Short mmCIF file of N, CA and C in Angstrom, two decimals:
data_model
loop_
_atom_site.label_atom_id
_atom_site.label_comp_id
_atom_site.label_asym_id
_atom_site.label_seq_id
_atom_site.Cartn_x
_atom_site.Cartn_y
_atom_site.Cartn_z
N SER G 1 -36.44 12.23 16.98
CA SER G 1 -35.66 12.14 15.75
C SER G 1 -34.32 12.85 15.90
N LEU G 2 -34.26 13.88 16.73
CA LEU G 2 -32.99 14.58 16.97
C LEU G 2 -31.99 13.64 17.65
N VAL G 3 -32.46 12.81 18.58
CA VAL G 3 -31.61 11.84 19.27
C VAL G 3 -31.07 10.82 18.26
N LEU G 4 -31.92 10.37 17.32
CA LEU G 4 -31.51 9.42 16.29
C LEU G 4 -30.41 10.02 15.41
N CYS G 5 -30.55 11.28 15.04
CA CYS G 5 -29.52 11.95 14.23
C CYS G 5 -28.18 11.99 14.96
N PHE G 6 -28.20 12.33 16.26
CA PHE G 6 -26.96 12.36 17.03
C PHE G 6 -26.35 10.97 17.15
N ALA G 7 -27.19 9.95 17.29
CA ALA G 7 -26.70 8.57 17.39
C ALA G 7 -26.02 8.15 16.09
N LEU G 8 -26.62 8.50 14.94
CA LEU G 8 -26.01 8.17 13.65
C LEU G 8 -24.68 8.88 13.46
N VAL G 9 -24.59 10.13 13.85
CA VAL G 9 -23.33 10.87 13.75
C VAL G 9 -22.28 10.23 14.64
N ALA G 10 -22.66 9.82 15.85
CA ALA G 10 -21.71 9.18 16.76
C ALA G 10 -21.21 7.87 16.18
N LEU G 11 -22.10 7.08 15.56
CA LEU G 11 -21.68 5.82 14.96
C LEU G 11 -20.75 6.04 13.78
N SER G 12 -21.04 7.04 12.96
CA SER G 12 -20.22 7.27 11.77
C SER G 12 -18.84 7.77 12.14
N SER G 13 -18.71 8.42 13.26
CA SER G 13 -17.40 8.95 13.64
C SER G 13 -16.67 8.03 14.61
N ALA G 14 -17.27 6.89 14.92
CA ALA G 14 -16.61 5.94 15.81
C ALA G 14 -15.31 5.46 15.17
N LYS G 15 -14.26 5.41 15.95
CA LYS G 15 -12.96 5.01 15.43
C LYS G 15 -12.84 3.49 15.44
N CYS G 16 -12.45 2.93 14.31
CA CYS G 16 -12.28 1.49 14.21
C CYS G 16 -10.93 1.09 14.80
N PRO G 17 -10.85 -0.10 15.37
CA PRO G 17 -9.59 -0.54 15.98
C PRO G 17 -8.53 -0.86 14.92
N PHE G 18 -7.29 -0.87 15.34
CA PHE G 18 -6.20 -1.27 14.46
C PHE G 18 -6.15 -2.80 14.44
N LEU G 19 -6.02 -3.38 13.25
CA LEU G 19 -6.02 -4.83 13.07
C LEU G 19 -4.61 -5.38 13.04
N ASN G 20 -4.47 -6.65 13.35
CA ASN G 20 -3.22 -7.39 13.16
C ASN G 20 -2.01 -6.70 13.79
N GLY G 21 -2.22 -6.01 14.91
CA GLY G 21 -1.12 -5.34 15.60
C GLY G 21 -0.63 -4.08 14.91
N THR G 22 -1.41 -3.56 13.95
CA THR G 22 -0.95 -2.41 13.18
C THR G 22 -0.91 -1.11 13.99
N ASP G 23 -1.37 -1.14 15.22
CA ASP G 23 -1.19 0.04 16.06
C ASP G 23 0.29 0.25 16.36
N THR G 24 1.09 -0.84 16.31
CA THR G 24 2.52 -0.73 16.64
C THR G 24 3.48 -1.16 15.52
N HIS G 25 2.99 -1.90 14.51
CA HIS G 25 3.88 -2.34 13.44
C HIS G 25 3.09 -2.66 12.17
N ILE G 26 3.78 -2.69 11.08
CA ILE G 26 3.16 -2.98 9.79
C ILE G 26 2.85 -4.48 9.69
N ALA G 27 1.76 -4.81 9.04
CA ALA G 27 1.42 -6.20 8.73
C ALA G 27 1.38 -6.31 7.21
N TRP G 28 1.87 -7.41 6.67
CA TRP G 28 1.88 -7.55 5.22
C TRP G 28 1.83 -9.01 4.83
N TYR G 29 1.43 -9.25 3.60
CA TYR G 29 1.46 -10.60 3.04
C TYR G 29 1.50 -10.50 1.52
N GLN G 30 1.96 -11.57 0.90
CA GLN G 30 1.96 -11.64 -0.55
C GLN G 30 0.58 -12.13 -0.96
N GLY G 31 -0.10 -11.35 -1.78
CA GLY G 31 -1.44 -11.69 -2.23
C GLY G 31 -1.40 -12.56 -3.47
N ALA G 32 -2.47 -12.50 -4.24
CA ALA G 32 -2.60 -13.29 -5.48
C ALA G 32 -1.38 -13.05 -6.37
N THR G 33 -0.82 -14.14 -6.88
CA THR G 33 0.41 -14.06 -7.66
C THR G 33 0.44 -15.16 -8.71
N THR G 34 0.80 -14.79 -9.93
CA THR G 34 1.04 -15.80 -10.97
C THR G 34 2.52 -15.82 -11.36
N ALA G 35 3.27 -14.80 -10.98
CA ALA G 35 4.70 -14.74 -11.29
C ALA G 35 5.48 -15.60 -10.30
N ASN G 36 6.66 -16.04 -10.72
CA ASN G 36 7.54 -16.81 -9.85
C ASN G 36 8.44 -15.83 -9.09
N VAL G 37 7.78 -15.03 -8.23
CA VAL G 37 8.45 -14.01 -7.41
C VAL G 37 7.94 -14.18 -6.00
N GLN G 38 8.86 -14.20 -5.04
CA GLN G 38 8.48 -14.34 -3.64
C GLN G 38 9.06 -13.19 -2.83
N PHE G 39 8.22 -12.49 -2.11
CA PHE G 39 8.67 -11.45 -1.18
C PHE G 39 8.78 -12.09 0.19
N THR G 40 9.94 -11.87 0.87
CA THR G 40 10.17 -12.49 2.17
C THR G 40 10.26 -11.48 3.31
N ASP G 41 10.34 -10.19 2.98
CA ASP G 41 10.39 -9.17 4.03
C ASP G 41 9.96 -7.84 3.42
N LEU G 42 9.41 -6.99 4.28
CA LEU G 42 8.94 -5.68 3.85
C LEU G 42 8.91 -4.79 5.08
N LYS G 43 9.52 -3.60 4.98
CA LYS G 43 9.46 -2.66 6.10
C LYS G 43 9.60 -1.23 5.60
N PRO G 44 8.82 -0.31 6.19
CA PRO G 44 8.93 1.11 5.83
C PRO G 44 10.18 1.71 6.47
N ILE G 45 10.93 2.48 5.68
CA ILE G 45 12.20 3.05 6.17
C ILE G 45 12.28 4.53 5.83
N ASP G 46 13.22 5.21 6.51
CA ASP G 46 13.52 6.61 6.16
C ASP G 46 14.72 6.63 5.22
N ASP G 47 15.21 7.82 4.89
CA ASP G 47 16.34 7.96 3.96
C ASP G 47 17.62 7.32 4.46
N SER G 48 17.73 7.14 5.78
CA SER G 48 18.93 6.52 6.36
C SER G 48 18.78 5.01 6.55
N GLY G 49 17.62 4.46 6.17
CA GLY G 49 17.40 3.02 6.30
C GLY G 49 16.82 2.60 7.64
N ASN G 50 16.45 3.58 8.48
CA ASN G 50 15.86 3.27 9.78
C ASN G 50 14.36 2.99 9.63
N LEU G 51 13.85 2.09 10.44
CA LEU G 51 12.44 1.76 10.43
C LEU G 51 11.60 2.99 10.76
N VAL G 52 10.51 3.20 10.02
CA VAL G 52 9.60 4.32 10.24
C VAL G 52 8.20 3.75 10.46
N TYR G 53 7.57 4.13 11.56
CA TYR G 53 6.22 3.69 11.80
C TYR G 53 5.60 4.58 12.85
N PRO G 54 4.34 4.96 12.71
CA PRO G 54 3.40 4.74 11.62
C PRO G 54 3.89 5.38 10.32
N ILE G 55 3.22 5.02 9.23
CA ILE G 55 3.59 5.57 7.93
C ILE G 55 2.85 6.90 7.71
N HIS G 56 3.38 7.72 6.80
CA HIS G 56 2.78 9.00 6.44
C HIS G 56 2.44 8.97 4.96
N LEU G 57 1.16 9.09 4.63
CA LEU G 57 0.76 9.09 3.23
C LEU G 57 0.88 10.47 2.59
N THR G 58 1.32 11.46 3.39
CA THR G 58 1.46 12.83 2.88
C THR G 58 2.86 13.12 2.36
N LYS G 59 3.74 12.15 2.43
CA LYS G 59 5.09 12.32 1.89
C LYS G 59 5.54 10.99 1.30
N PRO G 60 6.56 11.00 0.43
CA PRO G 60 7.02 9.74 -0.18
C PRO G 60 7.35 8.69 0.88
N LEU G 61 6.88 7.47 0.62
CA LEU G 61 7.06 6.36 1.54
C LEU G 61 8.04 5.37 0.93
N LYS G 62 9.17 5.17 1.61
CA LYS G 62 10.16 4.19 1.15
C LYS G 62 9.89 2.86 1.85
N VAL G 63 9.90 1.81 1.07
CA VAL G 63 9.66 0.48 1.60
C VAL G 63 10.78 -0.44 1.15
N LEU G 64 11.53 -0.96 2.12
CA LEU G 64 12.60 -1.91 1.84
C LEU G 64 12.00 -3.30 1.75
N THR G 65 12.19 -3.95 0.62
CA THR G 65 11.67 -5.31 0.43
C THR G 65 12.83 -6.26 0.19
N HIS G 66 12.63 -7.50 0.57
CA HIS G 66 13.56 -8.57 0.22
C HIS G 66 12.76 -9.53 -0.64
N LEU G 67 13.28 -9.85 -1.81
CA LEU G 67 12.54 -10.68 -2.73
C LEU G 67 13.43 -11.67 -3.45
N ILE G 68 12.79 -12.69 -3.98
CA ILE G 68 13.47 -13.68 -4.82
C ILE G 68 12.72 -13.69 -6.15
N ASN G 69 13.40 -13.25 -7.20
CA ASN G 69 12.81 -13.17 -8.53
C ASN G 69 13.31 -14.33 -9.37
N ASN G 70 12.47 -15.34 -9.56
CA ASN G 70 12.80 -16.47 -10.42
C ASN G 70 11.97 -16.45 -11.70
N GLN G 71 11.40 -15.30 -12.04
CA GLN G 71 10.54 -15.18 -13.21
C GLN G 71 11.36 -14.78 -14.44
N ASN G 72 11.75 -13.53 -14.48
CA ASN G 72 12.58 -12.95 -15.53
C ASN G 72 12.95 -11.54 -15.09
N GLU G 73 13.86 -10.92 -15.80
CA GLU G 73 14.22 -9.54 -15.47
C GLU G 73 13.05 -8.63 -15.84
N PHE G 74 12.65 -7.76 -14.90
CA PHE G 74 11.56 -6.81 -15.15
C PHE G 74 12.15 -5.49 -15.59
N VAL G 75 11.66 -4.94 -16.69
CA VAL G 75 12.27 -3.75 -17.29
C VAL G 75 11.26 -2.62 -17.48
N ALA G 76 11.81 -1.42 -17.62
CA ALA G 76 11.00 -0.21 -17.82
C ALA G 76 10.10 -0.36 -19.04
N GLY G 77 8.90 0.17 -18.90
CA GLY G 77 7.94 0.12 -19.98
C GLY G 77 7.18 -1.19 -20.08
N LYS G 78 7.66 -2.22 -19.40
CA LYS G 78 7.03 -3.55 -19.46
C LYS G 78 6.54 -4.01 -18.09
N LEU G 79 6.70 -3.16 -17.06
CA LEU G 79 6.26 -3.51 -15.72
C LEU G 79 5.22 -2.48 -15.28
N LEU G 80 3.98 -2.92 -15.13
CA LEU G 80 2.89 -2.03 -14.75
C LEU G 80 2.59 -2.15 -13.26
N GLN G 81 2.18 -1.03 -12.67
CA GLN G 81 1.89 -0.96 -11.25
C GLN G 81 0.47 -0.42 -11.06
N SER G 82 -0.32 -1.12 -10.26
CA SER G 82 -1.64 -0.64 -9.87
C SER G 82 -1.72 -0.71 -8.35
N ILE G 83 -2.25 0.36 -7.75
CA ILE G 83 -2.35 0.43 -6.29
C ILE G 83 -3.79 0.70 -5.89
N LYS G 84 -4.27 -0.07 -4.93
CA LYS G 84 -5.58 0.17 -4.34
C LYS G 84 -5.36 0.55 -2.87
N ILE G 85 -6.15 1.49 -2.40
CA ILE G 85 -6.10 1.93 -1.00
C ILE G 85 -7.44 1.58 -0.36
N TYR G 86 -7.36 0.95 0.82
CA TYR G 86 -8.56 0.60 1.57
C TYR G 86 -8.47 1.24 2.95
N GLN G 87 -9.60 1.70 3.46
CA GLN G 87 -9.67 2.23 4.81
C GLN G 87 -10.53 1.29 5.65
N TYR G 88 -10.09 1.02 6.87
CA TYR G 88 -10.86 0.19 7.79
C TYR G 88 -11.79 1.12 8.55
N SER G 89 -13.06 1.11 8.16
CA SER G 89 -14.02 2.05 8.75
C SER G 89 -15.43 1.51 8.56
N GLY G 90 -16.40 2.27 9.02
CA GLY G 90 -17.78 1.88 8.81
C GLY G 90 -18.74 2.62 9.71
N TRP G 91 -20.01 2.48 9.41
CA TRP G 91 -21.07 3.13 10.20
C TRP G 91 -21.35 2.32 11.46
N ALA G 92 -21.89 1.13 11.29
CA ALA G 92 -22.28 0.32 12.44
C ALA G 92 -21.22 -0.71 12.80
N SER G 93 -20.46 -1.16 11.79
CA SER G 93 -19.37 -2.10 12.04
C SER G 93 -18.22 -1.76 11.10
N CYS G 94 -17.04 -2.17 11.48
CA CYS G 94 -15.85 -1.83 10.71
C CYS G 94 -15.57 -2.88 9.65
N SER G 95 -15.16 -2.43 8.47
CA SER G 95 -14.76 -3.33 7.38
C SER G 95 -13.85 -2.55 6.44
N TRP G 96 -13.16 -3.28 5.57
CA TRP G 96 -12.28 -2.65 4.59
C TRP G 96 -13.13 -2.09 3.45
N SER G 97 -12.95 -0.82 3.15
CA SER G 97 -13.65 -0.16 2.05
C SER G 97 -12.62 0.47 1.14
N GLU G 98 -12.73 0.20 -0.17
CA GLU G 98 -11.78 0.77 -1.12
C GLU G 98 -12.01 2.27 -1.25
N VAL G 99 -10.92 3.01 -1.21
CA VAL G 99 -10.96 4.46 -1.41
C VAL G 99 -10.94 4.71 -2.92
N PRO G 100 -11.94 5.40 -3.46
CA PRO G 100 -11.94 5.64 -4.91
C PRO G 100 -10.79 6.55 -5.32
N THR G 101 -10.03 6.10 -6.30
CA THR G 101 -8.93 6.92 -6.84
C THR G 101 -9.18 7.25 -8.31
N PHE G 102 -10.33 6.84 -8.82
CA PHE G 102 -10.78 7.19 -10.17
C PHE G 102 -9.76 6.83 -11.25
N GLY G 103 -9.08 5.69 -11.06
CA GLY G 103 -8.13 5.19 -12.05
C GLY G 103 -6.76 5.84 -12.02
N ALA G 104 -6.55 6.80 -11.12
CA ALA G 104 -5.28 7.53 -11.08
C ALA G 104 -4.10 6.65 -10.69
N LEU G 105 -4.35 5.52 -10.02
CA LEU G 105 -3.26 4.66 -9.55
C LEU G 105 -3.25 3.31 -10.28
N GLU G 106 -3.81 3.27 -11.48
CA GLU G 106 -3.90 2.02 -12.23
C GLU G 106 -3.00 2.03 -13.47
N ASN G 107 -2.37 0.89 -13.72
CA ASN G 107 -1.56 0.67 -14.93
C ASN G 107 -0.50 1.74 -15.16
N LEU G 108 0.19 2.11 -14.09
CA LEU G 108 1.30 3.06 -14.17
C LEU G 108 2.56 2.33 -14.57
N ASP G 109 3.50 3.02 -15.20
CA ASP G 109 4.81 2.44 -15.47
C ASP G 109 5.53 2.34 -14.12
N ALA G 110 5.65 1.13 -13.60
CA ALA G 110 6.21 0.92 -12.27
C ALA G 110 7.61 1.50 -12.14
N CYS G 111 8.39 1.43 -13.23
CA CYS G 111 9.76 1.90 -13.18
C CYS G 111 9.86 3.42 -13.12
N LYS G 112 8.79 4.11 -13.45
CA LYS G 112 8.73 5.57 -13.33
C LYS G 112 7.99 5.98 -12.07
N ASN G 113 7.52 4.99 -11.31
CA ASN G 113 6.72 5.26 -10.12
C ASN G 113 7.24 4.53 -8.90
N GLY G 114 8.55 4.55 -8.70
CA GLY G 114 9.12 4.09 -7.45
C GLY G 114 9.75 2.71 -7.42
N VAL G 115 9.59 1.92 -8.48
CA VAL G 115 10.24 0.60 -8.51
C VAL G 115 11.56 0.75 -9.27
N PRO G 116 12.68 0.46 -8.62
CA PRO G 116 13.98 0.61 -9.30
C PRO G 116 14.17 -0.50 -10.35
N CYS G 117 14.26 -0.09 -11.59
CA CYS G 117 14.39 -1.06 -12.69
C CYS G 117 15.76 -0.96 -13.33
N PRO G 118 16.25 -2.00 -13.93
CA PRO G 118 15.58 -3.29 -14.04
C PRO G 118 15.60 -4.04 -12.71
N VAL G 119 14.61 -4.91 -12.52
CA VAL G 119 14.58 -5.80 -11.36
C VAL G 119 15.22 -7.10 -11.86
N LYS G 120 16.44 -7.34 -11.40
CA LYS G 120 17.22 -8.49 -11.84
C LYS G 120 16.65 -9.81 -11.33
N MET G 121 17.12 -10.88 -11.90
CA MET G 121 16.78 -12.23 -11.43
C MET G 121 17.53 -12.50 -10.12
N GLY G 122 16.96 -13.38 -9.29
CA GLY G 122 17.64 -13.82 -8.08
C GLY G 122 17.15 -13.14 -6.82
N GLU G 123 17.86 -13.43 -5.72
CA GLU G 123 17.53 -12.89 -4.40
C GLU G 123 18.15 -11.52 -4.24
N GLN G 124 17.37 -10.57 -3.70
CA GLN G 124 17.85 -9.19 -3.61
C GLN G 124 17.01 -8.36 -2.66
N ASP G 125 17.62 -7.25 -2.22
CA ASP G 125 16.89 -6.21 -1.50
C ASP G 125 16.55 -5.13 -2.51
N MET G 126 15.38 -4.54 -2.36
CA MET G 126 14.94 -3.50 -3.28
C MET G 126 14.14 -2.47 -2.48
N THR G 127 14.46 -1.20 -2.66
CA THR G 127 13.69 -0.14 -2.01
C THR G 127 12.72 0.46 -3.02
N VAL G 128 11.44 0.34 -2.71
CA VAL G 128 10.37 0.89 -3.54
C VAL G 128 9.89 2.17 -2.87
N THR G 129 9.63 3.20 -3.66
CA THR G 129 9.12 4.46 -3.14
C THR G 129 7.69 4.66 -3.62
N LEU G 130 6.78 4.76 -2.68
CA LEU G 130 5.38 5.05 -3.01
C LEU G 130 5.14 6.52 -2.69
N ASP G 131 4.72 7.28 -3.70
CA ASP G 131 4.57 8.72 -3.54
C ASP G 131 3.14 9.12 -3.88
N PHE G 132 2.37 9.43 -2.83
CA PHE G 132 0.99 9.84 -3.01
C PHE G 132 0.83 11.36 -2.95
N THR G 133 1.93 12.11 -2.93
CA THR G 133 1.84 13.56 -2.75
C THR G 133 1.07 14.26 -3.87
N GLU G 134 1.11 13.72 -5.08
CA GLU G 134 0.34 14.36 -6.15
C GLU G 134 -1.15 14.08 -6.01
N PHE G 135 -1.52 13.20 -5.09
CA PHE G 135 -2.93 12.90 -4.84
C PHE G 135 -3.38 13.45 -3.50
N LYS G 136 -2.79 14.58 -3.09
CA LYS G 136 -3.08 15.13 -1.77
C LYS G 136 -4.56 15.49 -1.60
N ASN G 137 -5.27 15.77 -2.70
CA ASN G 137 -6.70 16.05 -2.59
C ASN G 137 -7.47 14.82 -2.13
N ILE G 138 -7.06 13.64 -2.56
CA ILE G 138 -7.70 12.40 -2.12
C ILE G 138 -7.22 12.03 -0.72
N ILE G 139 -5.91 12.05 -0.50
CA ILE G 139 -5.33 11.66 0.79
C ILE G 139 -5.83 12.58 1.90
N GLY G 140 -5.96 13.87 1.60
CA GLY G 140 -6.42 14.83 2.59
C GLY G 140 -7.83 14.58 3.09
N LEU G 141 -8.63 13.84 2.35
CA LEU G 141 -9.99 13.53 2.76
C LEU G 141 -10.07 12.33 3.69
N LEU G 142 -8.98 11.57 3.78
CA LEU G 142 -8.97 10.35 4.58
C LEU G 142 -8.78 10.67 6.06
N ASP G 143 -9.29 9.78 6.91
CA ASP G 143 -9.12 9.93 8.35
C ASP G 143 -7.64 9.87 8.70
N ASN G 144 -7.23 10.71 9.63
CA ASN G 144 -5.85 10.72 10.11
C ASN G 144 -5.69 9.68 11.22
N ASP G 145 -4.51 9.09 11.30
CA ASP G 145 -4.17 8.12 12.35
C ASP G 145 -5.21 7.00 12.39
N ALA G 146 -5.34 6.32 11.24
CA ALA G 146 -6.33 5.26 11.09
C ALA G 146 -5.69 4.07 10.39
N PRO G 147 -6.35 2.90 10.44
CA PRO G 147 -5.82 1.72 9.75
C PRO G 147 -6.14 1.75 8.25
N TYR G 148 -5.11 1.52 7.44
CA TYR G 148 -5.24 1.50 5.98
C TYR G 148 -4.60 0.23 5.43
N GLN G 149 -5.08 -0.16 4.28
CA GLN G 149 -4.49 -1.29 3.55
C GLN G 149 -4.11 -0.80 2.16
N LEU G 150 -2.87 -1.06 1.77
CA LEU G 150 -2.38 -0.74 0.43
C LEU G 150 -2.15 -2.05 -0.30
N GLU G 151 -2.70 -2.16 -1.48
CA GLU G 151 -2.53 -3.36 -2.29
C GLU G 151 -1.84 -2.94 -3.58
N MET G 152 -0.60 -3.42 -3.77
CA MET G 152 0.16 -3.08 -4.97
C MET G 152 0.29 -4.32 -5.84
N LYS G 153 -0.14 -4.18 -7.08
CA LYS G 153 -0.05 -5.27 -8.06
C LYS G 153 0.95 -4.85 -9.13
N LEU G 154 1.96 -5.69 -9.35
CA LEU G 154 2.95 -5.46 -10.40
C LEU G 154 2.72 -6.50 -11.49
N THR G 155 2.47 -6.03 -12.70
CA THR G 155 2.20 -6.91 -13.83
C THR G 155 3.31 -6.80 -14.85
N ASP G 156 3.93 -7.94 -15.17
CA ASP G 156 5.00 -8.00 -16.17
C ASP G 156 4.37 -8.29 -17.53
N LYS G 157 4.48 -7.34 -18.45
CA LYS G 157 3.88 -7.50 -19.77
C LYS G 157 4.68 -8.47 -20.65
N VAL G 158 5.92 -8.77 -20.30
CA VAL G 158 6.72 -9.72 -21.08
C VAL G 158 6.20 -11.14 -20.88
N SER G 159 6.02 -11.53 -19.60
CA SER G 159 5.57 -12.90 -19.29
C SER G 159 4.07 -12.98 -19.04
N ASN G 160 3.39 -11.81 -19.00
CA ASN G 160 1.97 -11.74 -18.70
C ASN G 160 1.65 -12.40 -17.35
N THR G 161 2.48 -12.11 -16.35
CA THR G 161 2.28 -12.60 -14.99
C THR G 161 2.25 -11.40 -14.04
N PHE G 162 1.80 -11.64 -12.81
CA PHE G 162 1.73 -10.55 -11.84
C PHE G 162 2.05 -11.06 -10.44
N VAL G 163 2.41 -10.10 -9.58
CA VAL G 163 2.62 -10.36 -8.17
C VAL G 163 1.91 -9.24 -7.40
N THR G 164 1.29 -9.61 -6.27
CA THR G 164 0.55 -8.65 -5.47
C THR G 164 1.09 -8.64 -4.04
N LEU G 165 1.31 -7.44 -3.52
CA LEU G 165 1.71 -7.26 -2.12
C LEU G 165 0.62 -6.48 -1.42
N VAL G 166 0.26 -6.93 -0.21
CA VAL G 166 -0.77 -6.27 0.57
C VAL G 166 -0.15 -5.86 1.91
N THR G 167 -0.26 -4.59 2.25
CA THR G 167 0.24 -4.11 3.53
C THR G 167 -0.91 -3.46 4.30
N GLN G 168 -0.89 -3.67 5.60
CA GLN G 168 -1.84 -3.01 6.48
C GLN G 168 -1.02 -2.22 7.49
N ALA G 169 -1.41 -0.95 7.67
CA ALA G 169 -0.60 -0.08 8.51
C ALA G 169 -1.43 1.04 9.13
N ARG G 170 -0.92 1.51 10.22
CA ARG G 170 -1.42 2.75 10.81
C ARG G 170 -0.83 3.87 9.98
N ALA G 171 -1.69 4.80 9.54
CA ALA G 171 -1.19 5.85 8.65
C ALA G 171 -1.70 7.22 9.07
N TYR G 172 -0.81 8.18 8.89
CA TYR G 172 -1.17 9.59 9.07
C TYR G 172 -1.48 10.19 7.71
N THR G 173 -2.53 10.98 7.65
CA THR G 173 -2.92 11.62 6.39
C THR G 173 -2.94 13.14 6.50
N LYS G 174 -2.53 13.66 7.62
CA LYS G 174 -2.50 15.12 7.84
C LYS G 174 -1.11 15.53 8.26
#
């Protein structure tokens, strides 16, 4: 039974591989969307606009996006942001598991949480800042230098539509 216990510990601490080339670069796609908004590019940057990779969840993360907004102008107080964090891990096999945030990242005012508002109509570049530093107790429990998936959903309360962005990245949590 002692051998079985050591085997289980070894399996639980086995490191899962990086998916979709995320060992060297970010992977992303536009998820479920009802809004007439299209994202065509996304990249993590530093304050000078230089590409940053891997990402660090222990400090504010700037993400330069290129988008085409054919929906309507998105304004403060009417644009909600919800973020889900997934870790690629597992005991016997690797899979995406949602990290519980206990509602702390749901239905936030997007314009007060890193989305520069108003978001005008048309084609544009926009830098979004994701700041998990106030959740360091949760982030600190996550594996360091591991594959993570961030899913950000922006819901416009004016048109009752939403757009979802999903990013997969190698992330540092320490």
